[in-house]
XYZ file of C-alpha atoms in Angstrom:
762
model
C 85.175 25.113 24.490
C 83.099 22.052 25.301
C 83.445 18.828 23.302
C 79.785 19.122 22.162
C 80.396 22.556 20.689
C 83.507 21.243 18.991
C 81.603 18.302 17.565
C 78.846 20.510 16.273
C 81.432 22.804 14.588
C 83.071 19.840 12.971
C 79.689 18.630 11.655
C 78.899 22.140 10.406
C 82.091 22.121 8.388
C 81.325 18.628 7.288
C 77.842 19.515 6.228
C 79.042 22.545 4.343
C 81.488 20.372 2.492
C 78.762 17.840 1.760
C 76.442 20.375 0.178
C 79.113 22.298 -1.653
C 81.463 19.552 -2.700
C 79.562 16.356 -2.565
C 81.497 15.098 -5.573
C 84.608 15.133 -3.432
C 83.263 12.109 -1.454
C 81.368 10.181 -4.176
C 84.601 9.085 -5.728
C 85.364 6.718 -2.810
C 82.008 5.280 -1.461
C 78.220 5.528 -1.975
C 76.009 7.382 0.602
C 73.930 5.613 3.285
C 70.066 5.934 3.047
C 67.826 5.943 6.157
C 65.156 3.324 5.261
C 62.624 3.816 8.081
C 61.942 5.266 11.497
C 59.881 3.557 14.186
C 58.586 5.642 17.088
C 58.182 3.584 20.222
C 55.615 3.925 22.925
C 58.064 5.777 25.185
C 58.983 8.210 22.359
C 62.296 6.667 21.458
C 63.039 6.103 17.801
C 64.436 3.052 16.045
C 66.409 4.073 13.067
C 67.051 1.599 10.287
C 69.222 2.184 7.179
C 70.317 0.216 4.210
C 73.257 -2.135 4.211
C 76.208 -0.109 2.909
C 77.615 -1.569 -0.274
C 81.201 -0.563 -1.145
C 81.420 -3.058 -3.963
C 84.826 -4.763 -4.636
C 86.924 -1.664 -3.886
C 89.827 -3.074 -1.798
C 90.960 0.412 -0.785
C 87.777 1.042 1.354
C 87.804 -0.236 4.931
C 84.489 0.378 6.748
C 84.840 1.808 10.276
C 81.122 2.262 11.272
C 78.144 4.542 11.113
C 77.342 7.900 12.628
C 73.605 8.600 13.441
C 72.716 12.319 13.189
C 69.396 13.822 14.458
C 68.115 17.240 13.566
C 64.848 19.156 13.997
C 64.937 21.000 10.732
C 66.429 18.471 8.316
C 69.789 20.279 8.104
C 72.667 18.006 8.958
C 74.737 21.077 9.817
C 72.264 21.772 12.647
C 72.105 18.186 13.736
C 73.477 16.285 16.676
C 75.225 13.002 16.564
C 73.249 10.773 18.787
C 75.155 7.521 18.316
C 77.716 5.414 16.483
C 77.182 1.917 15.264
C 79.755 -0.684 14.292
C 80.070 -1.991 10.717
C 77.539 -4.682 9.915
C 74.830 -3.287 12.221
C 72.120 -1.348 10.450
C 69.766 -0.238 13.195
C 69.980 2.111 16.122
C 67.674 3.149 18.890
C 67.639 6.852 19.900
C 66.299 6.860 23.407
C 67.425 10.438 24.206
C 64.289 12.149 22.886
C 60.524 11.818 22.935
C 59.226 11.540 19.357
C 55.643 11.519 20.699
C 55.902 15.253 21.026
C 58.009 16.485 18.124
C 59.119 15.632 14.611
C 62.809 14.654 14.205
C 64.991 14.097 11.113
C 67.564 11.342 10.988
C 70.721 11.088 8.848
C 73.202 8.143 8.686
C 76.792 8.664 7.489
C 79.288 5.837 6.981
C 82.932 6.309 8.254
C 85.682 4.434 6.438
C 89.432 4.409 5.699
C 90.648 4.869 2.178
C 94.070 3.267 1.548
C 94.373 4.186 -2.024
C 96.912 6.649 -3.370
C 96.177 10.353 -3.191
C 93.526 10.153 -0.482
C 91.953 13.504 0.206
C 89.553 12.504 3.018
C 88.547 15.617 4.993
C 89.300 14.017 8.360
C 92.850 13.384 7.578
C 94.881 10.247 8.299
C 92.976 8.425 5.529
C 89.604 8.498 7.402
C 86.666 9.439 5.149
C 82.915 10.032 5.549
C 80.202 9.270 2.964
C 78.048 12.069 1.756
C 74.489 12.280 3.263
C 71.987 9.872 1.772
C 68.209 9.613 2.091
C 66.838 11.502 5.113
C 63.602 10.597 6.906
C 61.689 12.248 9.643
C 59.578 10.694 12.325
C 55.806 10.607 11.914
C 54.125 12.625 14.630
C 50.513 11.522 14.926
C 48.003 13.843 16.595
C 44.553 12.656 17.684
C 41.725 14.964 18.729
C 38.003 14.540 19.383
C 35.709 15.581 16.576
C 33.397 18.282 17.740
C 29.940 19.256 16.513
C 28.594 22.604 17.737
C 31.086 22.427 20.551
C 30.126 18.946 21.688
C 32.083 15.747 21.305
C 30.753 13.219 18.839
C 32.561 10.148 20.128
C 34.796 10.190 17.009
C 38.485 11.038 16.548
C 40.272 13.306 14.082
C 43.760 12.063 13.071
C 46.548 14.211 11.509
C 50.226 13.396 10.838
C 53.199 14.400 8.765
C 54.818 12.580 5.829
C 58.205 10.898 6.674
C 59.634 12.456 3.514
C 58.647 15.248 1.189
C 59.589 13.037 -1.744
C 56.457 10.894 -1.976
C 58.081 8.655 -4.590
C 60.210 7.158 -1.811
C 57.063 5.890 -0.095
C 54.765 3.034 -0.914
C 51.008 3.556 -0.919
C 48.913 3.786 1.276
C 49.129 4.751 4.936
C 47.810 2.042 7.192
C 45.981 3.056 10.325
C 45.931 0.988 13.489
C 43.754 1.458 16.545
C 43.518 -0.047 19.994
C 41.126 0.678 22.812
C 42.042 1.185 26.425
C 38.953 -0.813 27.334
C 40.478 -3.727 25.509
C 44.248 -3.679 26.081
C 44.745 -1.364 29.074
C 47.333 1.402 29.183
C 49.770 -0.304 26.785
C 48.146 -0.506 23.339
C 48.407 -3.655 21.391
C 47.672 -2.947 17.787
C 46.046 -5.678 15.623
C 47.712 -7.170 12.617
C 45.117 -5.826 10.213
C 44.705 -2.027 10.019
C 41.218 -0.577 10.565
C 41.731 1.982 7.744
C 44.048 3.520 5.205
C 44.548 6.584 3.156
C 46.795 7.519 0.250
C 50.083 9.406 0.563
C 49.589 13.122 0.325
C 46.449 12.783 2.482
C 47.871 12.878 5.990
C 44.559 13.027 7.819
C 41.658 10.709 8.693
C 38.338 10.856 10.604
C 37.719 7.793 12.710
C 33.937 7.443 13.026
C 33.951 3.966 14.503
C 33.028 3.735 18.146
C 34.676 1.347 20.465
C 33.197 -1.488 22.526
C 32.368 0.761 25.475
C 29.822 2.515 23.397
C 27.869 -0.589 22.608
C 25.828 -2.959 24.729
C 26.261 -4.182 27.351
C 28.690 -1.388 28.388
C 26.991 1.710 27.002
C 29.487 4.001 28.748
C 29.565 6.409 25.791
C 33.333 7.173 26.154
C 36.631 5.373 25.675
C 40.364 5.993 25.437
C 41.613 5.297 21.931
C 45.230 4.826 20.799
C 46.301 5.151 17.164
C 49.376 4.522 15.058
C 50.090 5.237 11.384
C 52.434 3.027 9.336
C 53.813 3.260 5.821
C 56.557 1.433 4.007
C 59.352 2.993 2.050
C 60.006 1.589 -1.402
C 62.475 -0.963 -0.077
C 59.838 -2.476 2.242
C 61.012 -0.990 5.558
C 58.027 0.002 7.735
C 57.806 3.451 9.206
C 55.816 3.640 12.416
C 54.368 6.933 13.762
C 54.172 8.034 17.301
C 51.285 6.581 19.310
C 48.489 9.136 19.829
C 45.838 8.600 22.392
C 42.592 10.442 22.852
C 39.621 10.240 25.163
C 36.486 10.348 23.044
C 33.103 11.022 24.537
C 29.745 10.817 22.806
C 27.955 13.961 23.763
C 25.674 14.038 20.664
C 22.264 12.457 21.161
C 21.082 10.033 18.478
C 19.261 11.337 15.451
C 15.476 11.037 15.345
C 14.235 8.201 13.124
C 12.491 8.708 9.822
C 8.730 8.071 10.078
C 7.715 6.374 6.855
C 3.981 6.134 7.479
C 1.138 6.411 9.965
C -1.718 4.263 8.726
C -5.121 3.684 10.414
C -6.257 0.068 10.624
C -9.875 0.160 9.221
C -11.002 -2.625 11.506
C -9.450 -1.789 14.857
C -8.917 2.012 14.406
C -5.365 1.536 15.644
C -2.609 3.603 14.074
C 0.280 1.562 12.671
C 3.511 3.587 12.578
C 6.323 2.508 10.213
C 9.715 4.050 10.914
C 13.483 3.430 10.536
C 16.748 4.881 11.830
C 18.065 7.966 10.070
C 20.706 6.676 7.626
C 22.878 9.685 8.566
C 23.103 8.487 12.147
C 24.414 5.408 13.979
C 21.526 3.107 14.724
C 23.687 1.008 17.101
C 23.720 3.898 19.611
C 19.894 3.787 19.920
C 18.380 1.704 22.635
C 14.814 2.536 21.657
C 12.230 5.131 20.680
C 9.697 7.352 22.433
C 6.412 7.403 20.486
C 4.745 10.825 20.884
C 1.306 11.828 19.568
C -1.117 14.699 19.623
C -3.216 16.999 17.576
C -1.573 19.275 15.006
C -0.835 22.603 16.590
C -0.873 21.240 20.095
C 2.423 21.928 21.872
C 1.856 19.356 24.622
C 2.107 15.929 23.138
C 1.351 12.879 25.344
C 3.611 9.873 25.242
C 2.236 6.801 23.507
C 4.987 4.403 24.663
C 8.538 3.224 24.279
C 9.661 0.706 21.665
C 13.116 -1.021 21.905
C 15.392 -0.727 18.921
C 15.120 -3.981 17.058
C 17.977 -5.004 14.731
C 18.769 -1.366 13.913
C 16.312 -1.563 11.095
C 12.756 -0.867 9.931
C 10.167 -1.453 12.639
C 6.494 -0.752 13.432
C 4.486 0.473 16.366
C 0.756 -0.092 16.876
C -0.867 2.786 18.708
C -4.101 1.616 20.279
C -7.298 3.647 20.591
C -6.847 6.805 22.608
C -9.772 9.151 23.364
C -7.521 12.240 23.235
C -6.227 11.518 19.797
C -8.829 9.456 17.982
C -8.081 9.316 14.241
C -11.809 9.275 13.641
C -12.113 12.696 15.364
C -9.401 14.459 13.470
C -5.820 14.214 12.129
C -3.268 12.804 14.600
C 0.314 14.013 14.656
C 3.104 11.601 15.520
C 6.712 12.347 16.465
C 9.271 9.682 17.338
C 12.361 10.477 19.329
C 15.410 8.231 19.600
C 16.703 7.263 23.021
C 20.429 6.598 23.287
C 22.603 4.742 25.801
C 24.461 7.779 27.031
C 23.522 9.787 30.093
C 20.428 11.957 29.698
C 20.701 15.380 28.229
C 17.749 16.832 30.091
C 15.198 16.038 27.372
C 12.632 13.461 28.223
C 9.137 13.695 26.781
C 8.186 10.398 28.419
C 9.607 10.869 31.918
C 6.917 8.665 33.443
C 8.500 5.676 31.750
C 11.718 6.017 33.823
C 14.003 5.169 30.901
C 17.529 6.580 31.200
C 19.314 7.810 28.063
C 19.977 10.841 25.958
C 17.046 11.806 23.731
C 17.382 13.129 20.178
C 17.328 16.913 20.293
C 16.890 17.518 16.553
C 13.295 17.051 15.396
C 12.515 14.259 12.969
C 9.763 14.306 10.362
C 6.522 14.728 12.196
C 3.877 12.618 10.480
C 0.174 13.579 10.431
C -2.497 10.969 9.592
C -4.935 11.632 6.766
C -8.356 12.652 7.959
C -11.496 11.739 5.963
C -14.854 13.531 6.270
C -18.165 12.899 4.543
C -20.648 15.535 3.414
C -24.232 14.404 2.771
C -25.537 16.176 -0.369
C -29.125 15.424 0.588
C -31.581 14.839 -2.144
C -28.795 14.520 -4.728
C -28.285 11.046 -3.252
C -24.561 11.642 -3.164
C -21.803 11.755 -0.540
C -18.810 14.028 -1.032
C -15.672 12.526 0.531
C -12.880 15.006 1.369
C -9.559 14.183 2.997
C -6.436 15.927 4.175
C -3.127 15.028 2.425
C -0.565 13.025 4.285
C 1.932 15.344 6.020
C 5.477 14.216 6.843
C 6.319 11.864 3.991
C 10.126 11.592 3.643
C 11.588 13.744 0.923
C 12.300 10.744 -1.255
C 8.717 9.470 -1.072
C 5.470 10.513 -2.780
C 1.903 9.310 -3.277
C 1.065 7.640 -6.576
C -2.757 7.481 -6.280
C -5.636 7.239 -3.837
C -7.953 4.215 -3.522
C -11.431 4.550 -2.030
C -12.691 1.628 0.052
C -16.255 1.020 1.207
C -17.901 -1.321 3.717
C -21.701 -1.553 3.616
C -23.733 -2.165 6.727
C -20.664 -2.897 8.939
C -19.980 -6.185 7.242
C -16.298 -5.843 8.168
C -15.259 -6.296 4.546
C -14.004 -3.215 2.724
C -13.971 -3.315 -1.039
C -12.143 -1.003 -3.468
C -14.712 1.079 -5.363
C -12.619 3.731 -7.071
C -9.139 5.093 -7.756
C -8.379 8.791 -8.089
C -5.100 10.542 -9.049
C -2.525 11.685 -6.499
C -3.543 15.403 -6.602
C -7.165 14.722 -5.667
C -8.492 15.468 -2.222
C -12.174 14.604 -2.838
C -14.389 12.034 -4.341
C -18.106 11.978 -5.137
C -20.007 8.795 -4.265
C -23.281 8.501 -6.166
C -26.296 6.295 -5.676
C -26.885 6.550 -1.928
C -29.515 4.053 -0.907
C -31.681 4.512 2.206
C -31.400 2.294 5.299
C -27.696 1.715 4.664
C -24.586 2.238 6.758
C -21.602 3.440 4.740
C -18.050 3.243 6.021
C -15.330 4.730 3.826
C -11.576 5.084 4.072
C -8.882 6.377 1.709
C -5.708 4.401 0.966
C -2.859 6.610 -0.099
C -0.647 4.483 -2.310
C 3.094 4.988 -1.800
C 5.082 5.363 -5.082
C 8.140 3.465 -4.027
C 6.554 0.135 -3.128
C 2.756 0.423 -3.485
C 2.265 0.381 0.325
C -1.205 1.717 1.263
C -1.262 4.352 4.016
C -4.833 4.507 5.272
C -6.908 7.409 6.508
C -9.411 6.988 9.318
C -12.680 5.263 8.657
C -15.492 7.724 8.281
C -19.054 6.455 8.820
C -22.440 7.793 7.740
C -25.910 6.433 7.959
C -28.266 7.131 5.108
C -31.878 8.113 5.772
C -33.726 5.529 7.845
C -36.835 4.679 6.048
C -39.192 2.008 7.399
C -41.154 0.841 4.382
C -44.791 0.165 5.183
C -45.627 -3.440 5.288
C -48.188 -2.737 2.637
C -49.709 -0.119 0.491
C -53.066 -1.606 -0.366
C -55.424 0.044 -2.868
C -58.824 -0.682 -1.480
C -60.597 0.499 -4.478
C -60.381 2.504 -7.712
C -63.891 3.717 -8.314
C -65.447 6.133 -10.824
C -67.491 8.592 -8.855
C -68.584 10.923 -11.651
C -67.894 11.239 -15.278
C -64.215 12.310 -15.487
C -63.459 11.728 -11.797
C -61.919 8.613 -10.175
C -61.573 8.009 -6.468
C -58.480 6.113 -5.369
C -58.745 4.778 -1.831
C -55.698 3.057 -0.284
C -54.664 1.719 3.070
C -51.289 1.753 4.862
C -50.319 0.451 8.294
C -50.220 2.925 11.128
C -46.718 4.390 11.593
C -45.123 2.900 14.742
C -44.012 6.344 16.012
C -44.173 9.997 15.233
C -42.311 11.170 12.156
C -42.082 7.599 10.916
C -44.782 7.862 8.294
C -43.919 8.291 4.655
C -43.225 11.857 3.583
C -46.012 11.453 1.145
C -47.727 9.180 -1.349
C -47.561 9.646 -5.087
C -50.529 8.419 -7.151
C -49.652 7.379 -10.672
C -51.889 6.489 -13.638
C -51.360 4.748 -16.894
C -53.406 3.349 -19.773
C -51.283 0.165 -19.526
C -50.925 -2.235 -16.635
C -47.129 -2.409 -16.574
C -45.691 0.733 -18.188
C -46.172 4.377 -18.898
C -47.203 5.439 -15.374
C -47.252 9.208 -14.700
C -47.940 11.112 -11.534
C -51.388 12.550 -11.159
C -51.020 13.813 -7.590
C -49.407 13.523 -4.191
C -50.929 13.188 -0.760
C -49.047 14.236 2.353
C -48.162 11.387 4.676
C -49.504 11.790 8.234
C -48.513 10.033 11.384
C -50.956 7.371 12.519
C -53.049 7.882 9.366
C -54.095 4.586 7.735
C -56.720 5.393 5.125
C -56.167 7.852 2.268
C -58.449 9.113 -0.530
C -57.299 10.766 -3.711
C -59.662 11.994 -6.413
C -58.199 12.047 -9.920
C -59.763 14.737 -12.066
C -60.423 14.967 -15.824
C -60.117 11.273 -16.532
C -61.563 9.731 -19.648
C -63.483 7.207 -17.656
C -65.962 6.359 -20.449
C -63.492 5.475 -23.167
C -60.435 3.924 -21.543
C -59.412 1.570 -18.794
C -57.029 3.301 -16.435
C -54.485 1.683 -14.103
C -53.403 3.167 -10.813
C -50.536 2.523 -8.449
C -49.352 4.298 -5.255
C -45.751 4.924 -4.183
C -44.528 5.878 -0.752
C -42.170 8.891 -0.810
C -39.222 9.699 1.422
C -38.012 13.185 2.263
C -36.484 13.785 -1.157
C -39.602 12.664 -2.987
C -38.066 9.443 -4.088
C -40.150 6.285 -4.086
C -39.244 3.504 -1.755
C -42.419 1.328 -1.405
C -45.107 0.444 -3.931
C -48.687 -0.681 -3.994
C -50.275 -3.234 -6.274
C -51.756 -2.017 -9.591
C -55.513 -1.601 -9.752
C -57.676 -0.738 -12.756
C -60.920 1.091 -13.288
C -63.982 -0.783 -14.605
C -64.795 0.456 -18.090
C -68.447 -0.225 -18.861
C -69.473 0.163 -22.492
C -72.734 -0.433 -24.318
C -74.311 -0.637 -27.755
C -77.960 -0.210 -28.654
C -79.977 -2.034 -31.275
C -83.039 0.179 -31.899
C -84.706 -2.300 -34.127
C -84.558 -5.177 -31.637
C -84.940 -2.941 -28.646
C -81.804 -4.483 -27.191
C -78.857 -2.952 -25.308
C -75.570 -4.898 -25.205
C -73.214 -4.155 -22.285
C -69.524 -5.039 -21.987
C -66.967 -4.510 -19.199
C -63.447 -5.469 -18.259
C -62.313 -7.621 -15.386
C -61.742 -5.415 -12.348
C -58.010 -5.612 -11.509
C -58.320 -5.204 -7.777
C -59.186 -6.936 -4.536
C -56.175 -9.126 -5.335
C -54.092 -8.695 -2.292
C -53.423 -11.856 -0.267
C -55.626 -14.104 -2.374
C -58.625 -11.822 -2.142
C -60.596 -10.964 -5.324
C -63.889 -9.988 -6.902
C -66.809 -12.055 -5.722
C -69.455 -10.856 -8.237
C -70.663 -7.806 -10.171
C -73.906 -5.936 -9.634
C -75.526 -4.052 -12.485
C -77.539 -0.966 -11.636
C -79.924 0.641 -14.122
C -82.006 3.791 -14.383
C -84.728 4.386 -16.978
C -85.004 7.699 -18.584
C -84.323 10.714 -16.448
C -85.471 9.302 -13.203
C -81.888 9.100 -12.051
C -82.736 6.673 -9.338
C -80.575 3.673 -9.924
C -81.879 0.272 -8.921
C -80.087 -3.047 -8.731
C -81.000 -4.656 -11.957
C -78.889 -7.789 -12.312
C -75.919 -9.669 -10.724
C -73.156 -11.605 -12.448
C -70.492 -14.033 -11.553
C -66.931 -12.643 -11.386
C -66.116 -14.258 -14.700
C -69.025 -12.723 -16.648
C -68.264 -9.616 -18.666
C -71.223 -9.051 -21.004
C -75.055 -8.675 -20.783
C -77.935 -7.960 -23.135
C -80.852 -5.814 -21.861
C -84.208 -6.197 -23.763
C -86.172 -2.954 -23.331
C -89.128 -3.714 -25.600
C -91.503 -3.422 -22.707
C -90.237 0.095 -21.904
C -91.685 2.027 -24.844
C -93.056 4.734 -22.629
C -89.770 5.656 -20.978
C -87.760 8.747 -21.580
C -85.163 8.595 -24.351
C -82.332 6.727 -22.667
C -81.304 3.925 -20.307
C -78.280 4.370 -18.027
C -76.203 1.757 -16.305
C -73.236 1.324 -13.965
C -71.500 -1.753 -12.676
C -70.255 -2.436 -9.196
C -67.544 -4.967 -8.284
C -68.127 -6.628 -4.964
C -65.077 -7.887 -3.022
C -65.125 -11.383 -1.693
C -66.066 -11.409 1.896
C -63.583 -12.528 4.540
C -60.495 -12.935 2.394
C -58.902 -9.497 2.735
C -55.703 -9.729 4.772
C -56.446 -6.400 6.480
C -60.063 -7.087 7.376
C -61.387 -4.762 4.669
C -64.327 -5.204 2.412
C -65.161 -2.854 -0.449
C -67.178 -2.185 -3.566
C -65.920 -0.325 -6.571
C -67.938 1.330 -9.339
C -67.523 1.563 -13.034
C -68.291 4.551 -15.176
C -71.917 5.317 -16.047
C -73.119 4.360 -19.510
C -76.248 6.037 -20.906
C -77.639 4.576 -24.149
C -79.944 6.926 -25.992
C -82.917 5.206 -27.756
C -84.107 6.628 -30.965
C -87.396 8.346 -30.322
C -90.668 7.106 -31.867
C -93.446 9.796 -32.554
C -96.746 8.944 -34.284
C -99.406 11.573 -34.920
C -103.020 10.717 -36.105
C -104.295 12.580 -39.183
C -107.836 13.224 -37.905
C -110.109 12.832 -34.939
C -113.970 13.047 -34.247
C -114.768 14.745 -30.909
C -118.426 13.477 -30.868
C -118.428 11.935 -27.446
C -118.569 8.351 -28.617
C -115.374 7.583 -26.752
C -113.553 6.823 -29.913
C -111.110 9.302 -31.330
C -112.603 11.990 -29.174
C -109.155 13.726 -28.817
C -105.961 13.945 -30.699
C -102.233 13.972 -29.646
C -98.921 12.358 -30.477
C -98.058 8.826 -29.457
C -94.556 9.180 -27.878
C -91.924 6.576 -27.169
C -88.431 7.235 -25.802
C -89.014 10.951 -25.641
C -87.848 12.951 -22.599
C -90.610 14.770 -20.750
C -88.159 17.566 -20.225
C -88.870 20.610 -22.442
C -91.864 18.875 -24.088
C -94.435 21.104 -25.887
C -97.481 20.305 -28.063
C -99.012 23.300 -29.859
C -102.115 23.501 -32.142
C -102.813 26.487 -34.499
C -105.520 27.180 -37.035
C -104.820 27.357 -40.712
C -103.854 30.992 -40.375
C -101.225 30.231 -37.740
C -103.170 31.470 -34.767
C -102.305 29.326 -31.685
C -105.482 27.915 -30.242
C -104.182 25.275 -27.836
C -100.945 24.415 -25.943
C -99.680 21.844 -23.424
C -96.261 20.733 -21.956
C -97.772 17.640 -20.422
C -96.690 14.602 -22.278
C -99.949 12.633 -22.067
C -102.376 15.567 -22.431
C -104.334 15.684 -25.799
C -106.338 18.293 -27.792
C -110.130 17.755 -27.291
C -111.488 20.041 -30.086
C -113.136 22.369 -27.468
C -112.109 25.679 -25.959
C -111.562 25.948 -22.262
C -115.198 27.256 -21.874
C -116.649 24.318 -23.850
C -117.197 25.889 -27.264
C -116.497 23.721 -30.246
C -113.759 24.450 -32.673
C -115.089 24.302 -36.185
C -114.496 21.372 -38.458
C -111.503 21.765 -40.622
C -107.759 21.499 -40.946
C -105.461 22.365 -38.095
C -101.659 22.689 -37.706
C -99.628 21.007 -34.938
C -96.069 21.456 -33.643
C -94.316 19.056 -31.265
C -91.087 20.107 -29.463
C -89.168 17.634 -27.376
C -85.728 16.417 -26.193
C -84.528 12.995 -27.375
C -82.365 10.460 -25.607
C -79.200 12.224 -26.740
C -80.424 15.415 -25.069
C -80.933 17.000 -28.443
C -83.771 19.583 -28.943
C -86.024 18.277 -31.676
C -89.380 19.411 -33.211
C -92.036 17.829 -35.460
C -94.964 19.518 -37.164
C -97.823 18.634 -39.515
C -101.609 18.879 -39.944
C -104.644 16.983 -38.905
C -108.425 17.292 -39.486
C -111.130 17.873 -37.021
C -114.289 16.082 -38.176
C -117.693 16.576 -36.744
């Protein structure tokens, strides 16, 4: 039988005695506790135990220490690996490799007991202490952390506790790390641990990358060495085995978070705001590929590469690009991170010749807001509609929308309205002609009030070229109840540039109450227009006229001056045979310092209806008295009209005109005198009889003579013809009384009659 087998059998017996009859040994000396175990780089183990204290017992003589190693914690299955002299409390076990397996260590003190009745199991007075505190080596395992089968560049650490009784250990575990790139093959651990974890949690994920992963190395792999240390309660430090692992970063960086894509309203450039994904490591990003296109397009062109600046928020300005103009439609942006590690076969911007792995997981694609304008035509409104922003981060929202407007490309946009966050349209009212409108929508971010702009949408309102003038040549009464309005406009410079039409308006007041009385169609190259207003009370009221140019929606955009009719009125004095005429100033001919030169009064007597110039007046004369005493033989009325004459040579357009008033007819009360007798004796005195008429209309005149029995004997419709007292064949009518009847029309066009008697005397 070999000595080793004998030794093991002895220790088996000893162990059995220890577990079954431990009290047999406690009466002489206390046990020895293993305080800590230190695994060395080569796998050897330094065992340290407490200084054995036998007190003041003079019967105990220390002989040394026996160091026992086992793999299962049973001393009966252990192997004595060394002996140490009294006073030495450490031992190095170099016979094993604790970098590969966990080992338990026991320390037993050997001593002589000289007291009476010694029962030491080894005989001859040699005794062994019972087993004390047992510790096991800490075996540390390090493996790469994988994600979908690919290395992440991080390490996963696992180890065992040095004792199942955690109360024997202090708290926490301290973790130490060294990099091959720093110290070479023999790790040198720093004084300060890089991490720790509580007892009972014998695992740790190291997600810190070494110097080879960072600039200027960027090798994306390193050889890491680790050690775990923990003190026992008495302050002795346990050191684990050293675990080394080669970590490789095979995971491309995460895509950044696009925070906004805002269109600059002045330059039309798109300003991108983005930041690294907080779930990733920004230090492993060398820069970003900026990719753009139209939504739904699978082939996105590359807009450029931007270096990673300070691992933080940054912006990119995308200049004007014909293929993705934000004015033409929404633009989609995608940003991919470019790492330092070797390429993974993904490169959307291969033409840039930048080496590095590209993020394979899509980020938040961001689509710009697109604004369109609908012209609602004659409503004079624009309807603005826009697409919502697409791609806002989950923790962001839009608080409200602001509408901005620039008029006539001034370059200055002003806020004109605010609508709520759910709105996608806005109605702009009050569209003016000849105006350029440029709108954009600012989507206000809830978190910080940042305004994310849509494109600028532009629209030109109807181009209307106002005529340089609308000049009313004349407002003239042409017949009772009809007024002619003549006006002049400049010739349109080109086809379809004339006004859509011209609205003629009338009022009884010079500055208010105008109402439309008609519309004339505008014609290209037409300069002179005539409108006849019907059913106008020309004889009782002054009327004012104005003309408005109309655009395609019948809205007025240019205006003439205001011109009045001439109201001529008259009053007759039958007793004085005097007509008094009054008229108003003609409000016309007043364009560019022109005006009325004078007034001409035209008159017609009775029903002749042939007007003749009767009198002229200065432009500041507005009344006249006409004495008609010498006109006793005329028909029953006198009619007048007045004509305003424009000053010659002062009209800015080379025009000269005359404008008429209404006609005024003044009926004169008729005068009829009939003699009571006549003597047809041929003496040339009172030889005939007939009425003496003044101011009686010849129209419908009749003079009839009857005898006393009512038999008509003579008739005439000639105003100046008289009854002679003879028949047509020369026979005399007898002397006596006769009856007459006169029928006539007076100056008021009333049918009148007069009758009586006269005597024929022979």
